[in-house]
Amino acid sequence: MHFSIVASGKTCPGCVVINASGQIVDETSRSFAAFLSQNRLDGVLPPEPGEGQPQPATAPKVIIAFESVGGKVQSALIIGRRIRKAGWTTVIGQARLAAGKPIFENAGCYSACTMVILGGTNRFVVPLSKVGVHQFSPQFNDGETFDAQEMNQIVRDYGREVVSVYDFVHAMGVTEAFFTTTLRTPFSSLDELPRDQWVSTGVATALLPDAEGPVPLSTILDAASQNDLTTSIAKPSVGLKAPDPVQPRAAASESWTVIHADGSAVTAEFTNPEYRVALACQDGKTAKLDLSFKELSPLDIEKLRAAAFSARVLKIDGHEIAIDNVATSTDGEQSIVASLAVKDVKDFTSSDALSFAVLNKAGEPVGRSGSIPTTGVAKAIGDAMAGCGA
């Protein structure tokens, strides 16, 4: 990606306009840092403000316009954070001088480019521009192959990248709409966002007036002044709904029960708003355990999907049980199924709480972990295991 000053000083009194175009690669974040340092030394750009401090009112307003097919996610996040710290305005478009004055033309911003845009305290999309999103993906070369150990590392790295993007979106004051929108589209395809989704997903803080031709700088500055967020770096973006405060949940029945379903084995069940555990007799010696996670956040859904590739063992109450199957439904609920010896199930009745964790082949936790109360577990498991002769 190439960065260049389009206008400053006499061609842009009280402002600086920057163009950024090209693919985002690993070196891009370092190139951006060098660009900042040089132009600050030259007095073109204002000094970097202190942590959590806004730019002085006398500092020039900086607008940076992007056109990019996307690229490396981590480099994009670094640039986005630098832009947010500086309190700049981001624009999807390309800037140039016309009759000595800056104007902005439509452009395309895809994949990781949209993450950089979130760094702007004010964000705008030039009308007729293209905004494309999809899932971020591991980077492979054609024909590249991996052994099991390498694949486990790839899964762990992917999980960390999911978390880093989620944390970035949250830190930028943008709701989960952007995150969930990107996850809906496989990385092998691209979802072009229509104009009516630019604000709801957080790509824009406000819409610019419809225009078929270039947008003058004055339109950007006027929109930014109406939507000014530079006095509070961490304030959620105008036009976006801040996350709702957590509402207290109604008390759930924290007790095991017995389910007698026609045509099915008697099942000992514990359920709460977060997960469901079911134990049923499978044959004379083994029992089937089904652990289902409910009400997952978009981040949890993606983490558990990644975990499904490496999940090998369910550790519950100290017992390590080989996982038979991991399935994720379209609504995000994930179910882990395992078989265990009936004699091990009996041990569950002597614990104050059943701790559980999903482990990979290396014995490292993946996905969720937690603790299950044991109120009523002895009778429920006794009834469910009766068919096994226990």
mmCIF file of C-alpha atoms in Angstrom:
data_model
loop_
_atom_site.group_PDB
_atom_site.id
_atom_site.type_symbol
_atom_site.label_atom_id
_atom_site.label_comp_id
_atom_site.label_asym_id
_atom_site.label_seq_id
_atom_site.Cartn_x
_atom_site.Cartn_y
_atom_site.Cartn_z
ATOM 1 C CA MET A 1 0.000 0.000 0.000
ATOM 2 C CA HIS A 2 1.261 3.489 -0.913
ATOM 3 C CA PHE A 3 0.591 6.584 1.224
ATOM 4 C CA SER A 4 0.809 10.112 -0.165
ATOM 5 C CA ILE A 5 -0.112 13.666 0.865
ATOM 6 C CA VAL A 6 -2.729 15.051 -1.537
ATOM 7 C CA ALA A 7 -3.313 18.440 0.079
ATOM 8 C CA SER A 8 -2.111 20.491 3.045
ATOM 9 C CA GLY A 9 -1.268 24.091 3.884
ATOM 10 C CA LYS A 10 -2.454 26.476 1.151
ATOM 11 C CA THR A 11 -4.314 23.768 -0.769
ATOM 12 C CA CYS A 12 -6.081 22.624 2.409
ATOM 13 C CA PRO A 13 -6.165 25.341 5.112
ATOM 14 C CA GLY A 14 -6.561 23.747 8.537
ATOM 15 C CA CYS A 15 -6.553 20.229 7.124
ATOM 16 C CA VAL A 16 -4.435 17.482 5.561
ATOM 17 C CA VAL A 17 -5.701 14.997 2.960
ATOM 18 C CA ILE A 18 -3.920 11.665 2.506
ATOM 19 C CA ASN A 19 -4.386 8.949 -0.103
ATOM 20 C CA ALA A 20 -3.778 5.263 0.640
ATOM 21 C CA SER A 21 -4.015 2.729 -2.169
ATOM 22 C CA GLY A 22 -2.858 -0.806 -2.831
ATOM 23 C CA GLN A 23 -2.772 -4.179 -1.100
ATOM 24 C CA ILE A 24 -2.167 -4.423 2.645
ATOM 25 C CA VAL A 25 0.888 -6.621 3.253
ATOM 26 C CA ASP A 26 2.991 -7.355 6.336
ATOM 27 C CA GLU A 27 5.250 -4.387 5.572
ATOM 28 C CA THR A 28 2.347 -1.938 5.239
ATOM 29 C CA SER A 29 2.066 -1.160 8.949
ATOM 30 C CA ARG A 30 5.783 -0.358 9.076
ATOM 31 C CA SER A 31 5.539 1.765 5.926
ATOM 32 C CA PHE A 32 2.654 3.658 7.509
ATOM 33 C CA ALA A 33 4.663 4.262 10.691
ATOM 34 C CA ALA A 34 7.583 5.627 8.607
ATOM 35 C CA PHE A 35 5.162 7.836 6.634
ATOM 36 C CA LEU A 36 3.779 9.266 9.887
ATOM 37 C CA SER A 37 7.201 9.923 11.367
ATOM 38 C CA GLN A 38 8.553 11.695 8.279
ATOM 39 C CA ASN A 39 5.535 13.938 7.799
ATOM 40 C CA ARG A 40 5.414 14.817 11.485
ATOM 41 C CA LEU A 41 9.083 15.779 11.352
ATOM 42 C CA ASP A 42 8.334 17.895 8.280
ATOM 43 C CA GLY A 43 5.483 19.617 10.116
ATOM 44 C CA VAL A 44 2.843 18.412 7.660
ATOM 45 C CA LEU A 45 1.045 16.190 10.161
ATOM 46 C CA PRO A 46 0.313 17.154 13.780
ATOM 47 C CA PRO A 47 2.246 15.356 16.550
ATOM 48 C CA GLU A 48 0.773 12.143 17.909
ATOM 49 C CA PRO A 49 -1.432 12.906 20.933
ATOM 50 C CA GLY A 50 -0.843 11.283 24.290
ATOM 51 C CA GLU A 51 -2.651 8.061 25.160
ATOM 52 C CA GLY A 52 -6.397 8.752 25.412
ATOM 53 C CA GLN A 53 -5.907 12.461 24.649
ATOM 54 C CA PRO A 54 -7.647 14.274 21.744
ATOM 55 C CA GLN A 55 -5.796 16.429 19.226
ATOM 56 C CA PRO A 56 -5.672 20.122 20.196
ATOM 57 C CA ALA A 57 -8.466 22.185 18.659
ATOM 58 C CA THR A 58 -5.836 24.095 16.663
ATOM 59 C CA ALA A 59 -4.403 20.942 15.033
ATOM 60 C CA PRO A 60 -5.270 20.417 11.347
ATOM 61 C CA LYS A 61 -8.053 17.942 10.593
ATOM 62 C CA VAL A 62 -6.630 14.859 8.855
ATOM 63 C CA ILE A 63 -8.662 12.898 6.323
ATOM 64 C CA ILE A 64 -7.249 9.681 4.872
ATOM 65 C CA ALA A 65 -8.908 8.016 1.859
ATOM 66 C CA PHE A 66 -8.517 4.299 1.136
ATOM 67 C CA GLU A 67 -8.767 2.106 -1.940
ATOM 68 C CA SER A 68 -7.622 -1.502 -1.467
ATOM 69 C CA VAL A 69 -8.423 -5.127 -2.226
ATOM 70 C CA GLY A 70 -7.490 -5.929 1.385
ATOM 71 C CA GLY A 71 -4.697 -8.180 2.566
ATOM 72 C CA LYS A 72 -3.068 -8.954 5.905
ATOM 73 C CA VAL A 73 -5.430 -8.618 8.868
ATOM 74 C CA GLN A 74 -2.892 -7.868 11.612
ATOM 75 C CA SER A 75 -1.246 -5.113 9.590
ATOM 76 C CA ALA A 76 -4.701 -3.593 8.982
ATOM 77 C CA LEU A 77 -5.488 -3.625 12.711
ATOM 78 C CA ILE A 78 -2.224 -1.875 13.561
ATOM 79 C CA ILE A 79 -2.930 0.896 11.048
ATOM 80 C CA GLY A 80 -6.513 1.220 12.280
ATOM 81 C CA ARG A 81 -5.341 1.686 15.866
ATOM 82 C CA ARG A 82 -2.795 4.343 14.838
ATOM 83 C CA ILE A 83 -5.510 6.232 12.977
ATOM 84 C CA ARG A 84 -7.873 6.071 15.971
ATOM 85 C CA LYS A 85 -5.176 7.304 18.351
ATOM 86 C CA ALA A 86 -4.494 10.249 16.021
ATOM 87 C CA GLY A 87 -8.218 11.082 15.791
ATOM 88 C CA TRP A 88 -8.363 11.079 11.986
ATOM 89 C CA THR A 89 -11.320 10.750 9.623
ATOM 90 C CA THR A 90 -11.319 7.764 7.238
ATOM 91 C CA VAL A 91 -12.972 7.724 3.822
ATOM 92 C CA ILE A 92 -13.591 4.910 1.361
ATOM 93 C CA GLY A 93 -12.645 6.689 -1.832
ATOM 94 C CA GLN A 94 -9.669 8.295 -3.571
ATOM 95 C CA ALA A 95 -8.623 11.912 -3.206
ATOM 96 C CA ARG A 96 -7.085 14.155 -5.840
ATOM 97 C CA LEU A 97 -6.764 17.851 -6.613
ATOM 98 C CA ALA A 98 -9.193 19.478 -9.057
ATOM 99 C CA ALA A 99 -8.677 23.180 -9.795
ATOM 100 C CA GLY A 100 -6.347 23.268 -6.785
ATOM 101 C CA LYS A 101 -8.941 21.871 -4.354
ATOM 102 C CA PRO A 102 -9.234 18.330 -2.921
ATOM 103 C CA ILE A 103 -12.087 16.154 -4.157
ATOM 104 C CA PHE A 104 -12.979 12.515 -3.385
ATOM 105 C CA GLU A 105 -13.938 9.967 -6.041
ATOM 106 C CA ASN A 106 -15.544 6.544 -5.504
ATOM 107 C CA ALA A 107 -13.297 3.535 -4.939
ATOM 108 C CA GLY A 108 -13.328 -0.055 -3.724
ATOM 109 C CA CYS A 109 -12.474 -1.169 -0.184
ATOM 110 C CA TYR A 110 -12.541 -4.897 0.459
ATOM 111 C CA SER A 111 -11.779 -7.374 3.234
ATOM 112 C CA ALA A 112 -9.013 -6.100 5.571
ATOM 113 C CA CYS A 113 -9.381 -2.592 4.114
ATOM 114 C CA THR A 114 -12.735 -2.252 5.903
ATOM 115 C CA MET A 115 -11.020 -2.980 9.224
ATOM 116 C CA VAL A 116 -8.627 -0.072 8.678
ATOM 117 C CA ILE A 117 -11.628 2.174 8.003
ATOM 118 C CA LEU A 118 -13.013 1.388 11.473
ATOM 119 C CA GLY A 119 -10.049 3.281 12.924
ATOM 120 C CA GLY A 120 -11.546 6.620 11.864
ATOM 121 C CA THR A 121 -13.324 8.617 14.558
ATOM 122 C CA ASN A 122 -15.501 9.766 11.660
ATOM 123 C CA ARG A 123 -16.015 7.372 8.735
ATOM 124 C CA PHE A 124 -17.543 8.068 5.340
ATOM 125 C CA VAL A 125 -18.065 6.247 2.047
ATOM 126 C CA VAL A 126 -18.013 8.200 -1.198
ATOM 127 C CA PRO A 127 -21.273 7.421 -3.060
ATOM 128 C CA LEU A 128 -20.998 4.636 -5.684
ATOM 129 C CA SER A 129 -17.986 3.143 -3.878
ATOM 130 C CA LYS A 130 -17.794 -0.618 -3.357
ATOM 131 C CA VAL A 131 -17.528 -2.063 0.175
ATOM 132 C CA GLY A 132 -16.811 -5.793 0.376
ATOM 133 C CA VAL A 133 -16.478 -8.075 3.409
ATOM 134 C CA HIS A 134 -15.894 -11.762 4.094
ATOM 135 C CA GLN A 135 -14.370 -14.062 6.689
ATOM 136 C CA PHE A 136 -10.676 -13.569 7.262
ATOM 137 C CA SER A 137 -8.692 -16.662 6.418
ATOM 138 C CA PRO A 138 -5.364 -18.382 7.035
ATOM 139 C CA GLN A 139 -2.830 -17.572 4.306
ATOM 140 C CA PHE A 140 -1.661 -20.619 2.291
ATOM 141 C CA ASN A 141 0.466 -21.015 -0.810
ATOM 142 C CA ASP A 142 -0.795 -23.106 -3.736
ATOM 143 C CA GLY A 143 -0.034 -26.785 -3.239
ATOM 144 C CA GLU A 144 1.112 -26.284 0.362
ATOM 145 C CA THR A 145 0.501 -29.266 2.666
ATOM 146 C CA PHE A 146 0.636 -29.633 6.461
ATOM 147 C CA ASP A 147 1.042 -32.408 8.980
ATOM 148 C CA ALA A 148 -1.187 -32.783 12.059
ATOM 149 C CA GLN A 149 1.065 -30.698 14.294
ATOM 150 C CA GLU A 150 1.188 -27.857 11.766
ATOM 151 C CA MET A 151 -2.597 -27.956 11.332
ATOM 152 C CA ASN A 152 -3.081 -27.702 15.111
ATOM 153 C CA GLN A 153 -0.842 -24.623 15.112
ATOM 154 C CA ILE A 154 -2.816 -23.109 12.219
ATOM 155 C CA VAL A 155 -6.071 -23.646 14.128
ATOM 156 C CA ARG A 156 -4.626 -22.010 17.251
ATOM 157 C CA ASP A 157 -3.323 -19.059 15.211
ATOM 158 C CA TYR A 158 -6.677 -18.676 13.491
ATOM 159 C CA GLY A 159 -8.452 -18.642 16.853
ATOM 160 C CA ARG A 160 -6.116 -15.929 18.104
ATOM 161 C CA GLU A 161 -6.785 -13.883 14.967
ATOM 162 C CA VAL A 162 -10.536 -14.178 15.487
ATOM 163 C CA VAL A 163 -10.127 -12.872 19.025
ATOM 164 C CA SER A 164 -7.864 -10.007 17.920
ATOM 165 C CA VAL A 165 -10.391 -8.822 15.313
ATOM 166 C CA TYR A 166 -13.259 -9.029 17.797
ATOM 167 C CA ASP A 167 -11.244 -7.061 20.359
ATOM 168 C CA PHE A 168 -10.359 -4.449 17.730
ATOM 169 C CA VAL A 169 -13.980 -3.979 16.665
ATOM 170 C CA HIS A 170 -15.001 -3.589 20.316
ATOM 171 C CA ALA A 171 -12.152 -1.148 21.040
ATOM 172 C CA MET A 172 -13.197 1.002 18.081
ATOM 173 C CA GLY A 173 -16.642 1.442 19.660
ATOM 174 C CA VAL A 174 -18.368 -0.449 16.853
ATOM 175 C CA THR A 175 -21.112 -2.943 17.647
ATOM 176 C CA GLU A 176 -20.895 -6.631 16.723
ATOM 177 C CA ALA A 177 -22.845 -6.005 13.489
ATOM 178 C CA PHE A 178 -19.570 -5.585 11.581
ATOM 179 C CA PHE A 179 -18.094 -8.763 13.071
ATOM 180 C CA THR A 180 -21.171 -10.902 12.400
ATOM 181 C CA THR A 181 -21.533 -9.532 8.854
ATOM 182 C CA THR A 182 -17.979 -10.564 7.984
ATOM 183 C CA LEU A 183 -18.503 -14.059 9.440
ATOM 184 C CA ARG A 184 -21.598 -14.719 7.331
ATOM 185 C CA THR A 185 -19.611 -14.741 4.084
ATOM 186 C CA PRO A 186 -17.021 -17.507 3.424
ATOM 187 C CA PHE A 187 -13.518 -16.237 2.673
ATOM 188 C CA SER A 188 -13.746 -17.815 -0.782
ATOM 189 C CA SER A 189 -16.447 -15.286 -1.756
ATOM 190 C CA LEU A 190 -17.248 -11.625 -1.077
ATOM 191 C CA ASP A 191 -20.352 -9.829 0.204
ATOM 192 C CA GLU A 192 -20.732 -6.323 -1.227
ATOM 193 C CA LEU A 193 -22.543 -4.197 1.344
ATOM 194 C CA PRO A 194 -25.374 -2.018 0.021
ATOM 195 C CA ARG A 195 -25.519 1.648 0.958
ATOM 196 C CA ASP A 196 -28.245 1.076 3.565
ATOM 197 C CA GLN A 197 -25.865 -1.188 5.559
ATOM 198 C CA TRP A 198 -22.844 1.132 5.658
ATOM 199 C CA VAL A 199 -23.901 2.809 8.908
ATOM 200 C CA SER A 200 -25.532 -0.219 10.583
ATOM 201 C CA THR A 201 -22.337 -2.282 10.175
ATOM 202 C CA GLY A 202 -20.127 0.584 11.345
ATOM 203 C CA VAL A 203 -18.204 1.093 8.099
ATOM 204 C CA ALA A 204 -19.628 4.648 8.080
ATOM 205 C CA THR A 205 -20.645 6.889 10.961
ATOM 206 C CA ALA A 206 -23.000 8.816 8.650
ATOM 207 C CA LEU A 207 -24.012 8.786 4.988
ATOM 208 C CA LEU A 208 -22.814 11.472 2.610
ATOM 209 C CA PRO A 209 -25.394 13.053 0.291
ATOM 210 C CA ASP A 210 -26.045 11.082 -2.906
ATOM 211 C CA ALA A 211 -23.814 12.251 -5.735
ATOM 212 C CA GLU A 212 -22.824 10.810 -9.098
ATOM 213 C CA GLY A 213 -19.644 12.853 -9.335
ATOM 214 C CA PRO A 214 -16.733 13.590 -6.983
ATOM 215 C CA VAL A 215 -17.409 14.774 -3.445
ATOM 216 C CA PRO A 216 -15.770 18.096 -2.467
ATOM 217 C CA LEU A 217 -13.685 18.307 0.701
ATOM 218 C CA SER A 218 -16.177 20.737 2.234
ATOM 219 C CA THR A 219 -18.842 17.990 2.266
ATOM 220 C CA ILE A 220 -16.537 15.668 4.211
ATOM 221 C CA LEU A 221 -15.569 18.388 6.699
ATOM 222 C CA ASP A 222 -19.186 19.459 7.224
ATOM 223 C CA ALA A 223 -20.262 15.852 7.864
ATOM 224 C CA ALA A 224 -17.345 15.318 10.237
ATOM 225 C CA SER A 225 -18.150 18.440 12.237
ATOM 226 C CA GLN A 226 -21.739 17.243 12.713
ATOM 227 C CA ASN A 227 -20.494 13.821 13.732
ATOM 228 C CA ASP A 228 -17.426 14.932 15.660
ATOM 229 C CA LEU A 229 -16.023 12.240 17.937
ATOM 230 C CA THR A 230 -12.470 13.494 18.314
ATOM 231 C CA THR A 231 -13.041 14.818 21.852
ATOM 232 C CA SER A 232 -13.576 11.264 23.108
ATOM 233 C CA ILE A 233 -11.387 8.677 21.463
ATOM 234 C CA ALA A 234 -13.118 5.683 22.974
ATOM 235 C CA LYS A 235 -16.682 6.946 22.577
ATOM 236 C CA PRO A 236 -18.912 4.592 20.519
ATOM 237 C CA SER A 237 -19.524 5.818 16.999
ATOM 238 C CA VAL A 238 -22.433 8.167 16.322
ATOM 239 C CA GLY A 239 -25.086 6.421 14.297
ATOM 240 C CA LEU A 240 -24.283 3.063 15.869
ATOM 241 C CA LYS A 241 -26.012 1.557 18.830
ATOM 242 C CA ALA A 242 -23.710 0.944 21.763
ATOM 243 C CA PRO A 243 -23.957 -2.556 23.235
ATOM 244 C CA ASP A 244 -26.965 -2.901 25.492
ATOM 245 C CA PRO A 245 -26.179 -3.190 29.189
ATOM 246 C CA VAL A 246 -26.235 -6.753 30.427
ATOM 247 C CA GLN A 247 -29.644 -7.549 31.811
ATOM 248 C CA PRO A 248 -29.900 -9.928 34.762
ATOM 249 C CA ARG A 249 -31.149 -13.316 33.722
ATOM 250 C CA ALA A 250 -34.098 -14.957 35.357
ATOM 251 C CA ALA A 251 -32.948 -17.577 37.814
ATOM 252 C CA ALA A 252 -32.647 -20.943 36.112
ATOM 253 C CA SER A 253 -33.339 -24.264 37.761
ATOM 254 C CA GLU A 254 -29.798 -25.280 38.740
ATOM 255 C CA SER A 255 -30.720 -28.928 39.249
ATOM 256 C CA TRP A 256 -30.508 -32.220 37.371
ATOM 257 C CA THR A 257 -33.740 -33.756 36.132
ATOM 258 C CA VAL A 258 -34.786 -37.031 34.508
ATOM 259 C CA ILE A 259 -36.343 -37.010 31.040
ATOM 260 C CA HIS A 260 -38.615 -39.903 30.050
ATOM 261 C CA ALA A 261 -39.146 -39.566 26.278
ATOM 262 C CA ASP A 262 -41.189 -42.106 24.301
ATOM 263 C CA GLY A 263 -38.921 -44.343 22.249
ATOM 264 C CA SER A 264 -35.736 -42.888 23.760
ATOM 265 C CA ALA A 265 -33.456 -43.865 26.593
ATOM 266 C CA VAL A 266 -34.093 -42.344 30.010
ATOM 267 C CA THR A 267 -31.878 -39.256 30.174
ATOM 268 C CA ALA A 268 -30.326 -37.372 33.078
ATOM 269 C CA GLU A 269 -30.266 -33.718 32.074
ATOM 270 C CA PHE A 270 -28.924 -30.434 33.380
ATOM 271 C CA THR A 271 -29.687 -27.249 31.486
ATOM 272 C CA ASN A 272 -29.195 -23.523 32.001
ATOM 273 C CA PRO A 273 -29.129 -20.514 29.632
ATOM 274 C CA GLU A 274 -25.530 -21.277 28.617
ATOM 275 C CA TYR A 275 -25.371 -25.033 28.062
ATOM 276 C CA ARG A 276 -27.152 -28.382 28.290
ATOM 277 C CA VAL A 277 -25.693 -31.667 29.544
ATOM 278 C CA ALA A 278 -27.430 -34.977 28.868
ATOM 279 C CA LEU A 279 -26.422 -38.477 30.011
ATOM 280 C CA ALA A 280 -28.174 -41.627 28.807
ATOM 281 C CA CYS A 281 -27.511 -45.370 28.870
ATOM 282 C CA GLN A 282 -26.033 -46.527 25.550
ATOM 283 C CA ASP A 283 -25.562 -50.260 26.242
ATOM 284 C CA GLY A 284 -24.707 -52.470 29.199
ATOM 285 C CA LYS A 285 -21.300 -50.866 29.762
ATOM 286 C CA THR A 286 -21.267 -47.416 28.175
ATOM 287 C CA ALA A 287 -23.196 -44.184 28.473
ATOM 288 C CA LYS A 288 -23.611 -41.358 25.954
ATOM 289 C CA LEU A 289 -22.801 -37.816 27.043
ATOM 290 C CA ASP A 290 -24.057 -34.830 25.012
ATOM 291 C CA LEU A 291 -22.761 -31.349 25.923
ATOM 292 C CA SER A 292 -24.440 -28.513 23.990
ATOM 293 C CA PHE A 293 -23.501 -24.819 24.232
ATOM 294 C CA LYS A 294 -26.320 -22.275 23.812
ATOM 295 C CA GLU A 295 -26.691 -18.504 23.387
ATOM 296 C CA LEU A 296 -23.216 -18.163 21.920
ATOM 297 C CA SER A 297 -21.783 -14.772 21.028
ATOM 298 C CA PRO A 298 -20.404 -14.363 17.473
ATOM 299 C CA LEU A 299 -16.896 -14.634 18.911
ATOM 300 C CA ASP A 300 -17.716 -17.876 20.770
ATOM 301 C CA ILE A 301 -19.292 -19.351 17.630
ATOM 302 C CA GLU A 302 -16.158 -18.770 15.582
ATOM 303 C CA LYS A 303 -13.838 -19.964 18.360
ATOM 304 C CA LEU A 304 -15.830 -23.183 18.769
ATOM 305 C CA ARG A 305 -15.922 -23.775 15.020
ATOM 306 C CA ALA A 306 -12.142 -23.478 14.992
ATOM 307 C CA ALA A 307 -11.948 -25.760 18.034
ATOM 308 C CA ALA A 308 -14.003 -28.419 16.255
ATOM 309 C CA PHE A 309 -11.027 -29.114 13.972
ATOM 310 C CA SER A 310 -8.723 -29.902 16.883
ATOM 311 C CA ALA A 311 -11.066 -31.096 19.672
ATOM 312 C CA ARG A 312 -10.074 -34.612 20.715
ATOM 313 C CA VAL A 313 -10.918 -35.028 24.400
ATOM 314 C CA LEU A 314 -13.658 -33.907 26.764
ATOM 315 C CA LYS A 315 -12.250 -33.629 30.270
ATOM 316 C CA ILE A 316 -15.026 -33.795 32.856
ATOM 317 C CA ASP A 317 -14.505 -34.187 36.583
ATOM 318 C CA GLY A 318 -10.930 -35.379 35.983
ATOM 319 C CA HIS A 319 -11.954 -38.041 33.442
ATOM 320 C CA GLU A 320 -10.602 -37.631 29.900
ATOM 321 C CA ILE A 321 -13.111 -38.966 27.381
ATOM 322 C CA ALA A 322 -12.491 -39.332 23.653
ATOM 323 C CA ILE A 323 -14.883 -37.146 21.652
ATOM 324 C CA ASP A 324 -17.017 -39.023 19.129
ATOM 325 C CA ASN A 325 -18.395 -36.017 17.268
ATOM 326 C CA VAL A 326 -18.456 -32.217 17.260
ATOM 327 C CA ALA A 327 -21.267 -30.475 15.366
ATOM 328 C CA THR A 328 -22.179 -26.822 14.949
ATOM 329 C CA SER A 329 -25.709 -25.914 13.864
ATOM 330 C CA THR A 330 -26.547 -22.989 11.579
ATOM 331 C CA ASP A 331 -27.778 -20.954 14.563
ATOM 332 C CA GLY A 332 -24.397 -21.345 16.244
ATOM 333 C CA GLU A 333 -25.263 -23.958 18.893
ATOM 334 C CA GLN A 334 -22.465 -26.490 19.240
ATOM 335 C CA SER A 335 -22.846 -30.044 20.468
ATOM 336 C CA ILE A 336 -20.058 -32.353 21.669
ATOM 337 C CA VAL A 337 -20.865 -36.055 21.884
ATOM 338 C CA ALA A 338 -18.718 -38.592 23.762
ATOM 339 C CA SER A 339 -19.053 -42.148 25.105
ATOM 340 C CA LEU A 340 -17.815 -43.171 28.533
ATOM 341 C CA ALA A 341 -17.902 -46.156 30.848
ATOM 342 C CA VAL A 342 -20.888 -46.420 33.173
ATOM 343 C CA LYS A 343 -18.536 -46.873 36.144
ATOM 344 C CA ASP A 344 -17.056 -43.421 35.407
ATOM 345 C CA VAL A 345 -20.511 -41.869 35.356
ATOM 346 C CA LYS A 346 -21.051 -43.102 38.929
ATOM 347 C CA ASP A 347 -18.078 -40.977 40.031
ATOM 348 C CA PHE A 348 -19.954 -37.829 39.017
ATOM 349 C CA THR A 349 -22.351 -38.290 41.931
ATOM 350 C CA SER A 350 -19.598 -37.734 44.522
ATOM 351 C CA SER A 351 -18.453 -34.303 43.290
ATOM 352 C CA ASP A 352 -19.651 -30.911 44.492
ATOM 353 C CA ALA A 353 -19.461 -29.638 40.883
ATOM 354 C CA LEU A 354 -18.427 -31.158 37.572
ATOM 355 C CA SER A 355 -15.715 -29.128 35.849
ATOM 356 C CA PHE A 356 -15.417 -29.616 32.100
ATOM 357 C CA ALA A 357 -13.042 -28.546 29.331
ATOM 358 C CA VAL A 358 -12.557 -29.439 25.672
ATOM 359 C CA LEU A 359 -8.940 -30.379 24.877
ATOM 360 C CA ASN A 360 -6.964 -30.814 21.676
ATOM 361 C CA LYS A 361 -4.508 -33.629 20.938
ATOM 362 C CA ALA A 362 -1.762 -31.816 22.841
ATOM 363 C CA GLY A 363 -3.978 -31.552 25.919
ATOM 364 C CA GLU A 364 -4.501 -27.811 25.506
ATOM 365 C CA PRO A 365 -7.950 -26.274 26.165
ATOM 366 C CA VAL A 366 -9.907 -25.206 23.084
ATOM 367 C CA GLY A 367 -13.370 -23.707 22.934
ATOM 368 C CA ARG A 368 -15.321 -23.344 26.162
ATOM 369 C CA SER A 369 -14.859 -24.644 29.681
ATOM 370 C CA GLY A 370 -17.008 -24.364 32.780
ATOM 371 C CA SER A 371 -18.534 -26.028 35.829
ATOM 372 C CA ILE A 372 -21.808 -27.920 36.225
ATOM 373 C CA PRO A 373 -23.692 -27.944 39.564
ATOM 374 C CA THR A 374 -24.505 -31.391 40.939
ATOM 375 C CA THR A 375 -27.758 -30.687 42.787
ATOM 376 C CA GLY A 376 -29.966 -33.730 42.190
ATOM 377 C CA VAL A 377 -27.324 -35.490 40.107
ATOM 378 C CA ALA A 378 -27.254 -38.727 42.142
ATOM 379 C CA LYS A 379 -30.927 -39.592 41.652
ATOM 380 C CA ALA A 380 -30.992 -38.384 38.017
ATOM 381 C CA ILE A 381 -27.942 -40.398 37.005
ATOM 382 C CA GLY A 382 -29.129 -43.406 39.006
ATOM 383 C CA ASP A 383 -32.445 -43.446 37.124
ATOM 384 C CA ALA A 384 -30.769 -42.890 33.729
ATOM 385 C CA MET A 385 -28.148 -45.586 34.233
ATOM 386 C CA ALA A 386 -30.627 -48.196 35.531
ATOM 387 C CA GLY A 387 -31.041 -49.498 32.006
ATOM 388 C CA CYS A 388 -27.289 -50.210 31.875
ATOM 389 C CA GLY A 389 -27.554 -52.406 34.951
ATOM 390 C CA ALA A 390 -25.814 -49.767 37.069
#
